[in-house]
Amino acid sequence: DDIIPIFAHCTHSDKDPEMRLRFITLLIQIILNAPKYPSLFTQLQKSSVSILTTLILPSCVWRAGRTAAAIRTAVLTGLQSLLQTHILTADHLTTSVLLELLPQILSCMNDDNLSTRLVSCKVLKLLLQESPNSFTVDKLHEMYSDLLKRLDD
C-alpha cells in the first residue's frame, strides 16, 4: 500500500521525464516478477485499480516530445504486464474503469510512435480477452474502426 503513493509522486507529469520513465520501468519489473512472490502478487491485485488510475492513465495523456512518447509506450507496456500476469482481472475492469481506460487506449492507437500503437493494440486484445462481455456494440464498433486503421502498420 505504501509504494503506490511513492510511485504516483515520482511519475507525476510535473516531475523530470527521465525520472518518470525510470520509475515506470521499475514498476514494470515489479509487475513482471510479482507471480514469483505470492504476497506481492496479492498486494498488487488489491492495488491494481489504483495503479491503473493513478500511475498508468495519467501518463497515457499525449504530450509532445520523444521522452513523453517513451513514457506513453512504457505505461502501456505496464498495463500490458498487469493484464498478462492477471494482476488486473475482469473483476477489476468495471464499467467505470473501462470508461476511463478505453479512450486513452484508443487515443494511443493513433500515436505517432509505432511502438506505442503496437502496444496499445496488444493491450486492447488483452482487454477483450480478459473481459469480453464488458463492451457494448457501439464500443466494439469504435474499436474496430481504430484497429482497422492499424492494419497498415
CSV table of C-alpha atoms in Angstrom, one decimal, residues 31-143:
chain,number,residue,atom,x,y,z
A,31,ILE,CA,4.7,-6.4,-12.0
A,32,LEU,CA,6.5,-9.0,-14.2
A,33,ASN,CA,8.2,-10.5,-11.1
A,34,ALA,CA,5.1,-10.5,-8.9
A,35,PRO,CA,3.9,-14.0,-9.9
A,36,LYS,CA,7.1,-15.4,-8.2
A,37,TYR,CA,6.1,-13.8,-4.9
A,38,PRO,CA,2.5,-14.7,-3.8
A,39,SER,CA,2.3,-11.9,-1.2
A,40,LEU,CA,3.5,-9.3,-3.6
A,41,PHE,CA,1.1,-10.6,-6.3
A,42,THR,CA,-1.9,-10.5,-3.9
A,43,GLN,CA,-1.0,-7.0,-2.8
A,44,LEU,CA,-0.7,-5.8,-6.4
A,45,GLN,CA,-4.0,-7.4,-7.3
A,46,LYS,CA,-5.6,-5.4,-4.4
A,47,SER,CA,-4.0,-2.2,-5.7
A,48,SER,CA,-4.4,-2.8,-9.4
A,49,VAL,CA,-7.2,-0.3,-10.0
A,50,SER,CA,-5.2,2.3,-8.1
A,51,ILE,CA,-2.1,1.5,-10.2
A,52,LEU,CA,-4.2,1.9,-13.3
A,53,THR,CA,-5.9,5.1,-12.3
A,54,THR,CA,-3.1,6.9,-10.5
A,55,LEU,CA,0.0,5.7,-12.4
A,56,ILE,CA,-0.9,4.4,-15.9
A,57,LEU,CA,-3.9,6.6,-17.1
A,58,PRO,CA,-2.3,10.0,-16.3
A,59,SER,CA,0.8,9.1,-18.2
A,60,CYS,CA,-1.2,8.0,-21.3
A,61,VAL,CA,-2.2,11.5,-22.0
A,62,TRP,CA,-0.4,12.9,-25.0
A,63,ARG,CA,2.4,15.3,-24.5
A,64,ALA,CA,5.0,16.5,-27.1
A,65,GLY,CA,8.5,15.1,-27.2
A,66,ARG,CA,10.4,11.8,-27.5
A,67,THR,CA,10.6,11.3,-23.8
A,68,ALA,CA,6.9,11.7,-23.5
A,69,ALA,CA,6.3,9.2,-26.3
A,70,ALA,CA,8.7,6.8,-24.5
A,71,ILE,CA,6.7,7.3,-21.3
A,72,ARG,CA,3.4,6.5,-23.1
A,73,THR,CA,4.9,3.4,-24.5
A,74,ALA,CA,6.2,2.3,-21.1
A,75,VAL,CA,3.0,2.8,-19.3
A,76,LEU,CA,1.1,0.9,-21.9
A,77,THR,CA,3.7,-1.9,-21.5
A,78,GLY,CA,3.0,-1.7,-17.8
A,79,LEU,CA,-0.7,-2.1,-18.5
A,80,GLN,CA,0.0,-5.0,-20.8
A,81,SER,CA,2.0,-6.6,-18.0
A,82,LEU,CA,-0.8,-6.1,-15.5
A,83,LEU,CA,-3.2,-7.9,-17.8
A,84,GLN,CA,-0.8,-10.7,-18.9
A,85,THR,CA,0.2,-11.6,-15.3
A,86,HIS,CA,-3.6,-11.5,-14.3
A,87,ILE,CA,-2.9,-8.9,-11.7
A,88,LEU,CA,-5.6,-6.8,-13.4
A,89,THR,CA,-8.6,-9.1,-13.9
A,90,ALA,CA,-12.1,-8.9,-15.2
A,91,ASP,CA,-13.3,-8.3,-11.6
A,92,HIS,CA,-11.3,-5.1,-11.6
A,93,LEU,CA,-12.4,-4.0,-15.0
A,94,THR,CA,-15.7,-2.4,-14.0
A,95,THR,CA,-17.7,-0.3,-16.4
A,96,SER,CA,-16.4,2.9,-14.8
A,97,VAL,CA,-12.8,1.7,-15.1
A,98,LEU,CA,-13.3,0.8,-18.7
A,99,LEU,CA,-14.9,4.1,-19.5
A,100,GLU,CA,-11.7,5.8,-18.2
A,101,LEU,CA,-9.4,3.4,-19.8
A,102,LEU,CA,-10.7,2.9,-23.4
A,103,PRO,CA,-10.5,6.5,-24.6
A,104,GLN,CA,-6.8,6.6,-23.5
A,105,ILE,CA,-6.1,3.3,-25.3
A,106,LEU,CA,-7.8,4.3,-28.4
A,107,SER,CA,-6.0,7.6,-28.4
A,108,CYS,CA,-2.7,5.9,-28.0
A,109,MET,CA,-3.6,3.7,-31.0
A,110,ASN,CA,-3.3,6.9,-33.1
A,111,ASP,CA,0.0,7.9,-31.6
A,112,ASP,CA,2.9,9.0,-33.9
A,113,ASN,CA,5.1,6.4,-32.4
A,114,LEU,CA,4.8,2.9,-33.9
A,115,SER,CA,5.7,1.1,-30.7
A,116,THR,CA,3.0,3.0,-28.8
A,117,ARG,CA,0.5,2.0,-31.4
A,118,LEU,CA,1.6,-1.7,-31.3
A,119,VAL,CA,1.5,-2.0,-27.6
A,120,SER,CA,-1.9,-0.2,-27.4
A,121,CYS,CA,-3.3,-2.8,-29.9
A,122,LYS,CA,-1.9,-5.6,-27.7
A,123,VAL,CA,-3.5,-4.1,-24.6
A,124,LEU,CA,-6.8,-3.8,-26.4
A,125,LYS,CA,-6.5,-7.5,-27.4
A,126,LEU,CA,-5.8,-8.5,-23.8
A,127,LEU,CA,-8.8,-6.3,-22.5
A,128,LEU,CA,-11.1,-8.1,-25.0
A,129,GLN,CA,-9.8,-11.5,-23.9
A,130,GLU,CA,-10.0,-10.7,-20.2
A,131,SER,CA,-13.4,-9.1,-20.1
A,132,PRO,CA,-15.2,-9.9,-23.4
A,133,ASN,CA,-18.8,-9.1,-22.1
A,134,SER,CA,-17.9,-5.7,-20.8
A,135,PHE,CA,-18.1,-3.9,-24.2
A,136,THR,CA,-21.2,-2.5,-25.9
A,137,VAL,CA,-21.8,-2.9,-29.6
A,138,ASP,CA,-21.0,0.8,-30.1
A,139,LYS,CA,-17.7,0.5,-28.2
A,140,LEU,CA,-16.8,-2.6,-30.2
A,141,HIS,CA,-17.6,-0.8,-33.5
A,142,GLU,CA,-15.4,2.2,-32.4
A,143,MET,CA,-12.5,-0.2,-31.5
